[in-house]
PDB file of C-alpha atoms in Angstrom:
ATOM      1  CA  MET A 224      50.428  51.331   9.013  1.00 49.00           C
ATOM      2  CA  ASN A 225      46.649  51.604   8.471  1.00 55.00           C
ATOM      3  CA  PRO A 226      45.464  48.952   5.951  1.00 58.00           C
ATOM      4  CA  LEU A 227      42.812  51.378   4.711  1.00 55.00           C
ATOM      5  CA  ASN A 228      45.543  53.650   3.349  1.00 58.00           C
ATOM      6  CA  LEU A 229      46.064  51.040   0.605  1.00 58.00           C
ATOM      7  CA  PHE A 230      42.519  51.702  -0.623  1.00 55.00           C
ATOM      8  CA  TYR A 231      42.764  55.463  -0.046  1.00 55.00           C
ATOM      9  CA  ARG A 232      45.800  55.626  -2.362  1.00 60.00           C
ATOM     10  CA  MET A 233      43.951  53.862  -5.184  1.00 61.00           C
ATOM     11  CA  LYS A 234      42.367  55.808  -7.990  1.00 65.00           C
ATOM     12  CA  ILE A 235      38.652  56.404  -7.697  1.00 62.00           C
ATOM     13  CA  SER A 236      38.029  54.604 -10.962  1.00 66.00           C
ATOM     14  CA  ARG A 237      39.780  51.486  -9.666  1.00 66.00           C
ATOM     15  CA  LEU A 238      37.861  51.584  -6.383  1.00 62.00           C
ATOM     16  CA  ILE A 239      34.578  51.899  -8.290  1.00 67.00           C
ATOM     17  CA  LEU A 240      35.588  49.044 -10.577  1.00 69.00           C
ATOM     18  CA  ILE A 241      36.546  46.784  -7.647  1.00 68.00           C
ATOM     19  CA  GLY A 242      33.413  47.695  -5.727  1.00 66.00           C
ATOM     20  CA  PHE A 243      31.033  47.099  -8.626  1.00 68.00           C
ATOM     21  CA  GLY A 244      32.909  43.929  -9.559  1.00 72.00           C
ATOM     22  CA  PHE A 245      32.464  42.506  -6.080  1.00 69.00           C
ATOM     23  CA  VAL A 246      28.794  43.509  -5.981  1.00 68.00           C
ATOM     24  CA  ILE A 247      28.181  41.923  -9.389  1.00 74.00           C
ATOM     25  CA  GLY A 248      30.034  38.764  -8.289  1.00 72.00           C
ATOM     26  CA  THR A 249      27.900  38.620  -5.166  1.00 69.00           C
ATOM     27  CA  VAL A 250      24.710  39.062  -7.187  1.00 70.00           C
ATOM     28  CA  ILE A 251      25.819  36.299  -9.585  1.00 74.00           C
ATOM     29  CA  ALA A 252      26.607  33.944  -6.688  1.00 69.00           C
ATOM     30  CA  ILE A 253      23.250  34.658  -5.080  1.00 67.00           C
ATOM     31  CA  SER A 254      21.432  34.207  -8.404  1.00 70.00           C
ATOM     32  CA  LEU A 255      23.181  30.907  -9.124  1.00 70.00           C
ATOM     33  CA  SER A 256      22.384  29.689  -5.621  1.00 66.00           C
ATOM     34  CA  ALA A 257      18.734  30.630  -6.076  1.00 66.00           C
ATOM     35  CA  VAL A 258      18.535  28.920  -9.498  1.00 66.00           C
ATOM     36  CA  LEU A 259      20.235  25.752  -8.264  1.00 66.00           C
ATOM     37  CA  GLY A 260      18.065  25.728  -5.165  1.00 62.00           C
ATOM     38  CA  THR A 261      14.925  26.134  -7.253  1.00 64.00           C
ATOM     39  CA  MET A 262      16.018  23.343  -9.605  1.00 65.00           C
ATOM     40  CA  ASN A 263      16.786  21.006  -6.687  1.00 66.00           C
ATOM     41  CA  SER A 264      13.449  21.833  -5.061  1.00 58.00           C
ATOM     42  CA  ALA A 265      11.563  21.306  -8.336  1.00 57.00           C
ATOM     43  CA  SER A 266      13.312  17.967  -8.854  1.00 62.00           C
ATOM     44  CA  GLY A 267      12.566  16.946  -5.280  1.00 57.00           C
ATOM     45  CA  PHE A 268       8.917  17.945  -5.501  1.00 60.00           C
ATOM     46  CA  LYS A 269       8.589  16.067  -8.810  1.00 66.00           C
ATOM     47  CA  GLU A 270      10.063  12.964  -7.219  1.00 70.00           C
ATOM     48  CA  TYR A 271       7.814  13.407  -4.175  1.00 60.00           C
ATOM     49  CA  ARG A 272       4.774  13.733  -6.459  1.00 71.00           C
ATOM     50  CA  THR A 273       5.800  10.565  -8.323  1.00 72.00           C
ATOM     51  CA  GLN A 274       5.927   8.619  -5.066  1.00 74.00           C
ATOM     52  CA  ALA A 275       2.536  10.042  -4.072  1.00 76.00           C
ATOM     53  CA  ARG A 276       1.117   8.793  -7.379  1.00 83.00           C
ATOM     54  CA  THR A 277       2.744   5.399  -6.753  1.00 84.00           C
ATOM     55  CA  SER A 278       0.968   5.231  -3.396  1.00 86.00           C
ATOM     56  CA  ASN A 279      -2.330   6.147  -5.068  1.00 88.00           C
ATOM     57  CA  PHE A 280      -1.882   3.496  -7.748  1.00 88.00           C
ATOM     58  CA  ALA A 281      -1.005   0.900  -5.104  1.00 89.00           C
ATOM     59  CA  ALA A 282      -4.183   1.788  -3.186  1.00 90.00           C
ATOM     60  CA  SER A 283      -6.299   1.625  -6.370  1.00 91.00           C
ATOM     61  CA  ILE A 284      -4.851  -1.759  -7.361  1.00 92.00           C
ATOM     62  CA  ASP A 285      -5.407  -3.118  -3.849  1.00 92.00           C
ATOM     63  CA  SER A 286      -9.003  -1.842  -3.808  1.00 92.00           C
ATOM     64  CA  SER A 287      -9.756  -3.286  -7.257  1.00 93.00           C
ATOM     65  CA  MET A 288      -8.211  -6.629  -6.293  1.00 93.00           C
ATOM     66  CA  LEU A 289     -10.339  -6.719  -3.145  1.00 93.00           C
ATOM     67  CA  SER A 290     -13.459  -6.214  -5.288  1.00 94.00           C
ATOM     68  CA  VAL A 291     -12.340  -9.061  -7.571  1.00 95.00           C
ATOM     69  CA  ARG A 292     -11.808 -11.395  -4.602  1.00 94.00           C
ATOM     70  CA  LEU A 293     -15.201 -10.497  -3.124  1.00 94.00           C
ATOM     71  CA  ALA A 294     -16.840 -11.295  -6.467  1.00 95.00           C
ATOM     72  CA  VAL A 295     -15.096 -14.684  -6.420  1.00 95.00           C
ATOM     73  CA  MET A 296     -16.317 -15.378  -2.879  1.00 94.00           C
ATOM     74  CA  LYS A 297     -19.858 -14.468  -3.914  1.00 94.00           C
ATOM     75  CA  PHE A 298     -19.681 -16.838  -6.889  1.00 94.00           C
ATOM     76  CA  LEU A 299     -18.430 -19.657  -4.670  1.00 92.00           C
ATOM     77  CA  MET A 300     -21.528 -19.146  -2.512  1.00 91.00           C
ATOM     78  CA  ASP A 301     -24.250 -18.620  -5.134  1.00 92.00           C
ATOM     79  CA  ASN A 302     -22.715 -19.962  -8.416  1.00 91.00           C
ATOM     80  CA  SER A 303     -24.633 -17.239 -10.240  1.00 92.00           C
ATOM     81  CA  ASP A 304     -23.977 -15.620 -13.622  1.00 92.00           C
ATOM     82  CA  SER A 305     -24.315 -12.186 -12.000  1.00 94.00           C
ATOM     83  CA  SER A 306     -21.297 -12.977  -9.821  1.00 93.00           C
ATOM     84  CA  ILE A 307     -19.308 -13.957 -12.917  1.00 94.00           C
ATOM     85  CA  ASP A 308     -20.325 -10.672 -14.568  1.00 95.00           C
ATOM     86  CA  ALA A 309     -19.272  -8.745 -11.458  1.00 94.00           C
ATOM     87  CA  PHE A 310     -15.921 -10.530 -11.519  1.00 94.00           C
ATOM     88  CA  SER A 311     -15.414  -9.559 -15.177  1.00 94.00           C
ATOM     89  CA  GLU A 312     -16.250  -5.899 -14.500  1.00 95.00           C
ATOM     90  CA  HIS A 313     -13.904  -5.659 -11.513  1.00 94.00           C
ATOM     91  CA  MET A 314     -11.189  -7.463 -13.477  1.00 94.00           C
ATOM     92  CA  LYS A 315     -11.469  -4.892 -16.290  1.00 94.00           C
ATOM     93  CA  THR A 316     -11.085  -2.099 -13.752  1.00 94.00           C
ATOM     94  CA  LEU A 317      -8.055  -3.806 -12.215  1.00 94.00           C
ATOM     95  CA  GLU A 318      -6.398  -4.299 -15.609  1.00 93.00           C
ATOM     96  CA  LYS A 319      -7.098  -0.658 -16.515  1.00 94.00           C
ATOM     97  CA  VAL A 320      -5.469   0.586 -13.298  1.00 93.00           C
ATOM     98  CA  THR A 321      -2.385  -1.616 -13.697  1.00 92.00           C
ATOM     99  CA  ASP A 322      -1.957  -0.545 -17.351  1.00 92.00           C
ATOM    100  CA  SER A 323      -2.237   3.107 -16.339  1.00 91.00           C
ATOM    101  CA  ALA A 324       0.337   2.634 -13.574  1.00 89.00           C
ATOM    102  CA  LYS A 325       2.722   0.867 -15.956  1.00 88.00           C
ATOM    103  CA  ASN A 326       2.458   3.680 -18.524  1.00 89.00           C
ATOM    104  CA  THR A 327       2.706   6.498 -15.967  1.00 87.00           C
ATOM    105  CA  LEU A 328       5.378   5.510 -13.442  1.00 83.00           C
ATOM    106  CA  ASP A 329       9.054   5.356 -14.402  1.00 81.00           C
ATOM    107  CA  ASN A 330      10.752   3.887 -11.334  1.00 82.00           C
ATOM    108  CA  GLN A 331      12.408   0.637 -12.438  1.00 86.00           C
ATOM    109  CA  LYS A 332      11.547  -1.274  -9.260  1.00 87.00           C
ATOM    110  CA  THR A 333       7.931  -0.100  -9.378  1.00 88.00           C
ATOM    111  CA  ILE A 334       7.626  -1.120 -13.042  1.00 89.00           C
ATOM    112  CA  GLN A 335       8.892  -4.600 -12.138  1.00 91.00           C
ATOM    113  CA  GLN A 336       6.362  -4.803  -9.294  1.00 91.00           C
ATOM    114  CA  ILE A 337       3.526  -3.802 -11.635  1.00 91.00           C
ATOM    115  CA  ALA A 338       4.664  -6.380 -14.214  1.00 93.00           C
ATOM    116  CA  GLU A 339       4.604  -8.999 -11.455  1.00 94.00           C
ATOM    117  CA  ILE A 340       1.106  -7.890 -10.440  1.00 93.00           C
ATOM    118  CA  GLN A 341      -0.123  -8.145 -14.050  1.00 94.00           C
ATOM    119  CA  SER A 342       1.346 -11.635 -14.374  1.00 94.00           C
ATOM    120  CA  ASN A 343      -0.401 -12.740 -11.173  1.00 95.00           C
ATOM    121  CA  VAL A 344      -3.663 -11.093 -12.224  1.00 94.00           C
ATOM    122  CA  ASN A 345      -3.612 -13.042 -15.502  1.00 95.00           C
ATOM    123  CA  GLU A 346      -2.956 -16.270 -13.605  1.00 95.00           C
ATOM    124  CA  TYR A 347      -5.736 -15.415 -11.130  1.00 95.00           C
ATOM    125  CA  GLU A 348      -8.199 -14.884 -13.993  1.00 94.00           C
ATOM    126  CA  LYS A 349      -7.256 -18.199 -15.666  1.00 96.00           C
ATOM    127  CA  ASN A 350      -7.698 -20.104 -12.405  1.00 96.00           C
ATOM    128  CA  PHE A 351     -11.062 -18.472 -11.771  1.00 95.00           C
ATOM    129  CA  GLU A 352     -12.214 -19.482 -15.252  1.00 95.00           C
ATOM    130  CA  GLU A 353     -11.260 -23.063 -14.400  1.00 95.00           C
ATOM    131  CA  VAL A 354     -13.123 -22.790 -11.083  1.00 95.00           C
ATOM    132  CA  VAL A 355     -16.231 -21.695 -12.981  1.00 95.00           C
ATOM    133  CA  SER A 356     -15.864 -24.631 -15.372  1.00 95.00           C
ATOM    134  CA  VAL A 357     -15.356 -27.120 -12.525  1.00 94.00           C
ATOM    135  CA  ILE A 358     -18.328 -25.821 -10.538  1.00 93.00           C
ATOM    136  CA  LYS A 359     -20.597 -25.885 -13.589  1.00 93.00           C
ATOM    137  CA  LYS A 360     -19.590 -29.510 -14.219  1.00 93.00           C
ATOM    138  CA  ARG A 361     -20.187 -30.296 -10.539  1.00 91.00           C
ATOM    139  CA  ASN A 362     -23.635 -28.704 -10.634  1.00 92.00           C
ATOM    140  CA  SER A 363     -24.474 -30.551 -13.838  1.00 93.00           C
ATOM    141  CA  ILE A 364     -23.461 -33.880 -12.266  1.00 92.00           C
ATOM    142  CA  LYS A 365     -25.345 -32.988  -9.093  1.00 91.00           C
ATOM    143  CA  GLU A 366     -28.475 -32.354 -11.142  1.00 92.00           C
ATOM    144  CA  ALA A 367     -27.958 -35.617 -13.061  1.00 93.00           C
ATOM    145  CA  ILE A 368     -27.639 -37.522  -9.769  1.00 91.00           C
ATOM    146  CA  LYS A 369     -30.877 -35.952  -8.558  1.00 91.00           C
ATOM    147  CA  THR A 370     -32.608 -36.870 -11.825  1.00 92.00           C
ATOM    148  CA  ASP A 371     -31.364 -40.476 -11.729  1.00 91.00           C
ATOM    149  CA  SER A 372     -32.357 -40.764  -8.078  1.00 90.00           C
ATOM    150  CA  GLU A 373     -35.886 -39.722  -8.976  1.00 90.00           C
ATOM    151  CA  LYS A 374     -35.931 -42.126 -11.939  1.00 91.00           C
ATOM    152  CA  MET A 375     -34.895 -45.038  -9.689  1.00 89.00           C
ATOM    153  CA  SER A 376     -37.539 -44.154  -7.118  1.00 88.00           C
ATOM    154  CA  ASN A 377     -40.235 -43.807  -9.795  1.00 89.00           C
ATOM    155  CA  ALA A 378     -39.261 -47.131 -11.359  1.00 87.00           C
ATOM    156  CA  LEU A 379     -39.410 -48.871  -7.987  1.00 85.00           C
ATOM    157  CA  ARG A 380     -42.761 -47.307  -7.158  1.00 86.00           C
ATOM    158  CA  LYS A 381     -44.224 -48.509 -10.447  1.00 86.00           C
ATOM    159  CA  LEU A 382     -42.736 -51.964  -9.937  1.00 82.00           C
ATOM    160  CA  GLU A 383     -44.419 -52.003  -6.572  1.00 81.00           C
ATOM    161  CA  GLU A 384     -47.746 -51.065  -8.183  1.00 80.00           C
ATOM    162  CA  ILE A 385     -47.380 -53.938 -10.641  1.00 79.00           C
ATOM    163  CA  SER A 386     -46.124 -56.676  -8.303  1.00 73.00           C
ATOM    164  CA  GLY A 387     -47.477 -55.483  -4.991  1.00 68.00           C
ATOM    165  CA  ARG A 388     -45.592 -54.077  -2.001  1.00 59.00           C
ATOM    166  CA  SER A 389     -42.476 -56.058  -1.109  1.00 71.00           C
ATOM    167  CA  ALA A 390     -39.723 -55.811   1.455  1.00 73.00           C
ATOM    168  CA  ALA A 391     -37.110 -55.988  -1.308  1.00 73.00           C
ATOM    169  CA  ILE A 392     -38.383 -52.829  -3.019  1.00 78.00           C
ATOM    170  CA  SER A 393     -38.678 -50.987   0.307  1.00 80.00           C
ATOM    171  CA  ASN A 394     -35.085 -51.879   1.190  1.00 81.00           C
ATOM    172  CA  VAL A 395     -33.805 -50.675  -2.186  1.00 84.00           C
ATOM    173  CA  GLN A 396     -35.730 -47.400  -1.745  1.00 85.00           C
ATOM    174  CA  SER A 397     -34.016 -47.004   1.611  1.00 86.00           C
ATOM    175  CA  ASP A 398     -30.608 -47.638   0.007  1.00 86.00           C
ATOM    176  CA  ILE A 399     -31.292 -44.972  -2.628  1.00 88.00           C
ATOM    177  CA  THR A 400     -32.165 -42.481   0.110  1.00 88.00           C
ATOM    178  CA  ILE A 401     -28.940 -43.318   1.962  1.00 89.00           C
ATOM    179  CA  ALA A 402     -26.912 -42.927  -1.245  1.00 89.00           C
ATOM    180  CA  ARG A 403     -28.550 -39.565  -1.919  1.00 89.00           C
ATOM    181  CA  LEU A 404     -27.889 -38.302   1.628  1.00 90.00           C
ATOM    182  CA  ASN A 405     -24.242 -39.386   1.467  1.00 90.00           C
ATOM    183  CA  THR A 406     -23.886 -37.649  -1.914  1.00 89.00           C
ATOM    184  CA  ASP A 407     -25.183 -34.414  -0.364  1.00 88.00           C
ATOM    185  CA  GLU A 408     -22.698 -34.791   2.494  1.00 89.00           C
ATOM    186  CA  LEU A 409     -19.928 -35.382  -0.048  1.00 88.00           C
ATOM    187  CA  ILE A 410     -20.714 -32.117  -1.828  1.00 86.00           C
ATOM    188  CA  VAL A 411     -20.773 -30.169   1.441  1.00 85.00           C
ATOM    189  CA  THR A 412     -17.766 -31.707   3.224  1.00 83.00           C
ATOM    190  CA  LYS A 413     -15.691 -32.873   0.219  1.00 83.00           C
ATOM    191  CA  GLU A 414     -14.790 -35.983   2.238  1.00 85.00           C
ATOM    192  CA  THR A 415     -14.392 -38.998  -0.022  1.00 85.00           C
ATOM    193  CA  GLU A 416     -15.702 -41.419   2.611  1.00 89.00           C
ATOM    194  CA  TYR A 417     -19.213 -40.209   1.789  1.00 88.00           C
ATOM    195  CA  ALA A 418     -18.691 -41.147  -1.866  1.00 88.00           C
ATOM    196  CA  GLU A 419     -17.695 -44.629  -0.755  1.00 88.00           C
ATOM    197  CA  LYS A 420     -20.766 -44.873   1.466  1.00 89.00           C
ATOM    198  CA  ALA A 421     -23.057 -43.704  -1.356  1.00 88.00           C
ATOM    199  CA  ILE A 422     -21.647 -46.246  -3.814  1.00 86.00           C
ATOM    200  CA  ALA A 423     -21.799 -48.986  -1.158  1.00 87.00           C
ATOM    201  CA  ALA A 424     -25.468 -48.207  -0.556  1.00 86.00           C
ATOM    202  CA  LEU A 425     -26.203 -48.475  -4.298  1.00 82.00           C
ATOM    203  CA  GLU A 426     -24.352 -51.762  -4.569  1.00 81.00           C
ATOM    204  CA  SER A 427     -25.910 -53.227  -1.437  1.00 74.00           C
ATOM    205  CA  ASP A 428     -27.080 -56.837  -1.514  1.00 58.00           C
ATOM    206  CA  THR A 429     -30.660 -55.644  -1.184  1.00 54.00           C
ATOM    207  CA  GLY A 430     -30.453 -54.526  -4.817  1.00 55.00           C
ATOM    208  CA  SER A 431     -29.971 -58.121  -5.921  1.00 62.00           C
ATOM    209  CA  ALA A 432     -33.478 -58.863  -4.668  1.00 64.00           C
ATOM    210  CA  LEU A 433     -34.765 -57.074  -7.779  1.00 70.00           C
ATOM    211  CA  ASN A 434     -33.067 -59.533 -10.111  1.00 70.00           C
ATOM    212  CA  GLN A 435     -36.359 -61.394 -10.294  1.00 71.00           C
ATOM    213  CA  TYR A 436     -37.584 -58.602 -12.566  1.00 71.00           C
ATOM    214  CA  LYS A 437     -34.480 -58.759 -14.763  1.00 70.00           C
ATOM    215  CA  ASN A 438     -35.625 -61.755 -16.748  1.00 69.00           C
ATOM    216  CA  SER A 439     -39.295 -60.944 -16.618  1.00 70.00           C
ATOM    217  CA  SER A 440     -41.213 -59.621 -19.587  1.00 71.00           C
ATOM    218  CA  GLY A 441     -43.426 -56.698 -20.330  1.00 78.00           C
ATOM    219  CA  ARG A 442     -43.679 -53.559 -18.254  1.00 83.00           C
ATOM    220  CA  ALA A 443     -41.802 -54.996 -15.253  1.00 79.00           C
ATOM    221  CA  ALA A 444     -38.738 -55.743 -17.381  1.00 81.00           C
ATOM    222  CA  ASP A 445     -38.783 -52.209 -18.828  1.00 85.00           C
ATOM    223  CA  LEU A 446     -39.011 -50.675 -15.357  1.00 86.00           C
ATOM    224  CA  TYR A 447     -36.166 -52.836 -14.092  1.00 84.00           C
ATOM    225  CA  LYS A 448     -34.012 -51.749 -17.061  1.00 86.00           C
ATOM    226  CA  GLU A 449     -34.839 -48.098 -16.373  1.00 89.00           C
ATOM    227  CA  PHE A 450     -33.898 -48.593 -12.715  1.00 87.00           C
ATOM    228  CA  ALA A 451     -30.630 -50.379 -13.543  1.00 87.00           C
ATOM    229  CA  GLU A 452     -29.531 -47.738 -16.071  1.00 90.00           C
ATOM    230  CA  ALA A 453     -30.290 -44.883 -13.665  1.00 91.00           C
ATOM    231  CA  LYS A 454     -28.446 -46.713 -10.884  1.00 89.00           C
ATOM    232  CA  SER A 455     -25.378 -47.184 -13.112  1.00 88.00           C
ATOM    233  CA  ARG A 456     -25.334 -43.499 -14.077  1.00 92.00           C
ATOM    234  CA  PHE A 457     -25.804 -42.502 -10.418  1.00 91.00           C
ATOM    235  CA  SER A 458     -22.779 -44.568  -9.385  1.00 90.00           C
ATOM    236  CA  GLU A 459     -20.587 -43.290 -12.237  1.00 92.00           C
ATOM    237  CA  ASN A 460     -21.512 -39.683 -11.548  1.00 92.00           C
ATOM    238  CA  ILE A 461     -20.520 -40.022  -7.887  1.00 91.00           C
ATOM    239  CA  LYS A 462     -17.109 -41.242  -9.038  1.00 90.00           C
ATOM    240  CA  LYS A 463     -16.836 -38.251 -11.401  1.00 91.00           C
ATOM    241  CA  LEU A 464     -17.865 -35.887  -8.632  1.00 91.00           C
ATOM    242  CA  VAL A 465     -14.953 -36.653  -6.306  1.00 91.00           C
ATOM    243  CA  PRO A 466     -12.077 -35.346  -8.513  1.00 91.00           C
ATOM    244  CA  LEU A 467     -14.123 -32.262  -9.401  1.00 92.00           C
ATOM    245  CA  LEU A 468     -14.615 -31.416  -5.730  1.00 90.00           C
ATOM    246  CA  GLU A 469     -10.927 -31.979  -5.035  1.00 91.00           C
ATOM    247  CA  ARG A 470      -9.897 -29.822  -7.995  1.00 92.00           C
ATOM    248  CA  ARG A 471     -12.255 -27.055  -6.900  1.00 92.00           C
ATOM    249  CA  ASP A 472     -10.626 -26.963  -3.448  1.00 91.00           C
ATOM    250  CA  VAL A 473      -7.121 -26.935  -4.931  1.00 93.00           C
ATOM    251  CA  LEU A 474      -7.993 -24.043  -7.249  1.00 94.00           C
ATOM    252  CA  VAL A 475      -9.628 -21.998  -4.492  1.00 93.00           C
ATOM    253  CA  ASN A 476      -7.263 -22.682  -1.583  1.00 92.00           C
ATOM    254  CA  GLU A 477      -3.931 -23.232  -3.326  1.00 91.00           C
ATOM    255  CA  LYS A 478      -4.344 -20.946  -6.340  1.00 93.00           C
ATOM    256  CA  LEU A 479      -6.852 -18.109  -5.968  1.00 94.00           C
ATOM    257  CA  TYR A 480      -6.261 -17.510  -2.263  1.00 94.00           C
ATOM    258  CA  ILE A 481      -2.462 -17.566  -2.544  1.00 94.00           C
ATOM    259  CA  ILE A 482      -2.321 -15.457  -5.722  1.00 94.00           C
ATOM    260  CA  GLY A 483      -4.719 -12.898  -4.253  1.00 93.00           C
ATOM    261  CA  ALA A 484      -2.618 -12.625  -1.095  1.00 93.00           C
ATOM    262  CA  LYS A 485       0.543 -12.320  -3.201  1.00 94.00           C
ATOM    263  CA  ILE A 486      -0.895  -9.397  -5.179  1.00 93.00           C
ATOM    264  CA  THR A 487      -1.874  -7.692  -1.930  1.00 92.00           C
ATOM    265  CA  ASP A 488       1.671  -8.163  -0.601  1.00 93.00           C
ATOM    266  CA  ILE A 489       3.145  -6.578  -3.736  1.00 92.00           C
ATOM    267  CA  THR A 490       0.838  -3.551  -3.561  1.00 91.00           C
ATOM    268  CA  ASN A 491       1.650  -3.142   0.128  1.00 90.00           C
ATOM    269  CA  SER A 492       5.349  -3.279  -0.736  1.00 88.00           C
ATOM    270  CA  MET A 493       4.810  -0.606  -3.423  1.00 87.00           C
ATOM    271  CA  ALA A 494       3.061   1.653  -0.936  1.00 85.00           C
ATOM    272  CA  LEU A 495       5.710   1.126   1.755  1.00 84.00           C
ATOM    273  CA  ASP A 496       8.561   1.774  -0.710  1.00 81.00           C
ATOM    274  CA  ALA A 497       6.862   4.977  -1.862  1.00 76.00           C
ATOM    275  CA  LYS A 498       6.321   6.129   1.715  1.00 79.00           C
ATOM    276  CA  ALA A 499       9.968   5.418   2.595  1.00 76.00           C
ATOM    277  CA  LEU A 500      11.120   7.539  -0.353  1.00 71.00           C
ATOM    278  CA  GLN A 501       8.694  10.307   0.596  1.00 68.00           C
ATOM    279  CA  ASP A 502      10.059  10.263   4.145  1.00 68.00           C
ATOM    280  CA  GLU A 503      13.573  10.636   2.704  1.00 72.00           C
ATOM    281  CA  ILE A 504      12.702  13.243   0.046  1.00 65.00           C
ATOM    282  CA  GLY A 505      10.802  15.621   2.346  1.00 67.00           C
ATOM    283  CA  PRO A 506      13.622  16.222   4.868  1.00 68.00           C
ATOM    284  CA  ARG A 507      16.165  16.379   2.013  1.00 68.00           C
ATOM    285  CA  ILE A 508      14.218  19.158   0.275  1.00 66.00           C
ATOM    286  CA  GLN A 509      13.884  21.033   3.573  1.00 69.00           C
ATOM    287  CA  SER A 510      17.601  20.647   4.258  1.00 68.00           C
ATOM    288  CA  ASN A 511      18.574  21.883   0.775  1.00 70.00           C
ATOM    289  CA  ASN A 512      16.233  24.852   1.018  1.00 66.00           C
ATOM    290  CA  LYS A 513      17.659  25.719   4.425  1.00 71.00           C
ATOM    291  CA  LYS A 514      21.227  25.570   3.068  1.00 69.00           C
ATOM    292  CA  ILE A 515      20.337  27.759   0.083  1.00 68.00           C
ATOM    293  CA  THR A 516      18.574  30.257   2.342  1.00 72.00           C
ATOM    294  CA  SER A 517      21.587  30.404   4.659  1.00 71.00           C
ATOM    295  CA  PHE A 518      23.988  30.785   1.714  1.00 67.00           C
ATOM    296  CA  VAL A 519      21.956  33.581   0.125  1.00 68.00           C
ATOM    297  CA  SER A 520      21.560  35.353   3.444  1.00 71.00           C
ATOM    298  CA  LEU A 521      25.298  35.134   4.164  1.00 71.00           C
ATOM    299  CA  PHE A 522      26.314  36.445   0.739  1.00 65.00           C
ATOM    300  CA  SER A 523      23.716  39.203   0.949  1.00 70.00           C
ATOM    301  CA  ILE A 524      25.160  40.380   4.265  1.00 75.00           C
ATOM    302  CA  ILE A 525      28.716  40.127   2.944  1.00 72.00           C
ATOM    303  CA  GLY A 526      27.721  42.040  -0.195  1.00 68.00           C
ATOM    304  CA  LEU A 527      26.039  44.737   1.893  1.00 70.00           C
ATOM    305  CA  VAL A 528      29.076  45.104   4.166  1.00 72.00           C
ATOM    306  CA  VAL A 529      31.481  45.270   1.225  1.00 69.00           C
ATOM    307  CA  ALA A 530      29.238  47.752  -0.598  1.00 68.00           C
ATOM    308  CA  LEU A 531      29.135  49.997   2.472  1.00 69.00           C
ATOM    309  CA  PHE A 532      32.909  49.644   2.838  1.00 68.00           C
ATOM    310  CA  PHE A 533      33.611  50.705  -0.743  1.00 63.00           C
ATOM    311  CA  ALA A 534      31.019  53.477  -0.494  1.00 65.00           C
ATOM    312  CA  ARG A 535      32.922  54.807   2.526  1.00 65.00           C
ATOM    313  CA  VAL A 536      36.340  54.428   0.856  1.00 62.00           C
ATOM    314  CA  ILE A 537      35.157  56.055  -2.362  1.00 64.00           C
ATOM    315  CA  THR A 538      33.541  58.934  -0.414  1.00 66.00           C
ATOM    316  CA  VAL A 539      36.749  59.569   1.545  1.00 62.00           C
ATOM    317  CA  GLY A 540      38.798  59.288  -1.639  1.00 59.00           C
ATOM    318  CA  VAL A 541      36.640  61.903  -3.366  1.00 60.00           C
ATOM    319  CA  LYS A 542      36.611  64.337  -0.440  1.00 61.00           C
ATOM    320  CA  ARG A 543      40.338  64.131   0.392  1.00 59.00           C
ATOM    321  CA  PRO A 544      41.613  66.123  -2.651  1.00 58.00           C
ATOM    322  CA  LEU A 545      38.964  68.721  -1.912  1.00 53.00           C
ATOM    323  CA  GLY A 546      40.259  69.153   1.605  1.00 51.00           C
TER     324      GLY A 546
END
C-alpha cells in the first residue's frame, strides 16, 4: 500500500490546513531561534565589551600608578615642591580613574579588586605624606648642622685672632671638619657608624683644651660660650638625624615600594582575568551563532521539502477528480 494514498484520500481543505500549519510552525521555530540567537549574541557581546572596558581601566590605573611612583622617585632625588605638586596631580588622576571604574563595572570580583586598589592608594598617599615630612625634618636638621658647624668654626677663628694661633684650636677645627664629613656620609649611606664617629670627633679630648677660655672674661668667654652651644646643638641634631634616616628608608622600601608593587599586581590580575573571560566569551559566541545558523538552515530545508511535498499532494488531489 502506497503511504501517499493516505494524503491523496484527505480533503483538500485538510491538506491545505496541515501544509500551512507546518509552514507556520517552521517559520515560528526559525523566528524563535533567530531571536534567541540574537539575544545570546547581544548578551555575549555586552559581556565581551565589559571585559574590554575592564582591561582598559586596568591599563589606565597601572599607567597612572606608574606616574605617581615616578613622581615619588623624583622627589626622593630632588626634594622639590614641584615633585610634590606632580605627585598630587597624578594622584588625582589615579583616584578619578579608580572611581570611574568602580561606578562603571559591575563584576563582583572586579569591584573587590578596585576597592582593594583604592585602599592601597590611600595608604600609599599617607605614607608619601610622612616621607615628605621626614625628609623636610631631615633637611632642616642638615641645614642646622651646617649652620652650627660654621658658628663653631667662626668662634674658633675669632678666638684664634684674640689669643693667637694655637695647636689646641687647630685640632678642634680638624675635629669639626671630621664630624662634618662623617655627618655627610651618614646622610648618604644611612649607616649609624658615621653618626658615632661624628659625635666622637665632637667629644674628642682636643676639645677640652679650650676649657681655658671657659672661665675667662670678656670677648673670649662669649666666643667660647657660642662655640659650646653650637657644639651641643650639632651633637643633638646628629642624634635626631639617625631615626629620621631610618624611618625614611622604612617608609620608602617597606611601605611605598611594596604598596606600589601590590597595586601593580592587582591591576595585572584584573587585566588577566578580563582576558581569560574574553578568550572564553569569543569562542562561545561563535559556537552559539554556528548552532543557530545550522538550526535555521536545517529547519528551512525541512520546511521547503515539506512545502514542496504538500504542494505536490494538493496539486494531485485537485487534478484527480478532474481526470
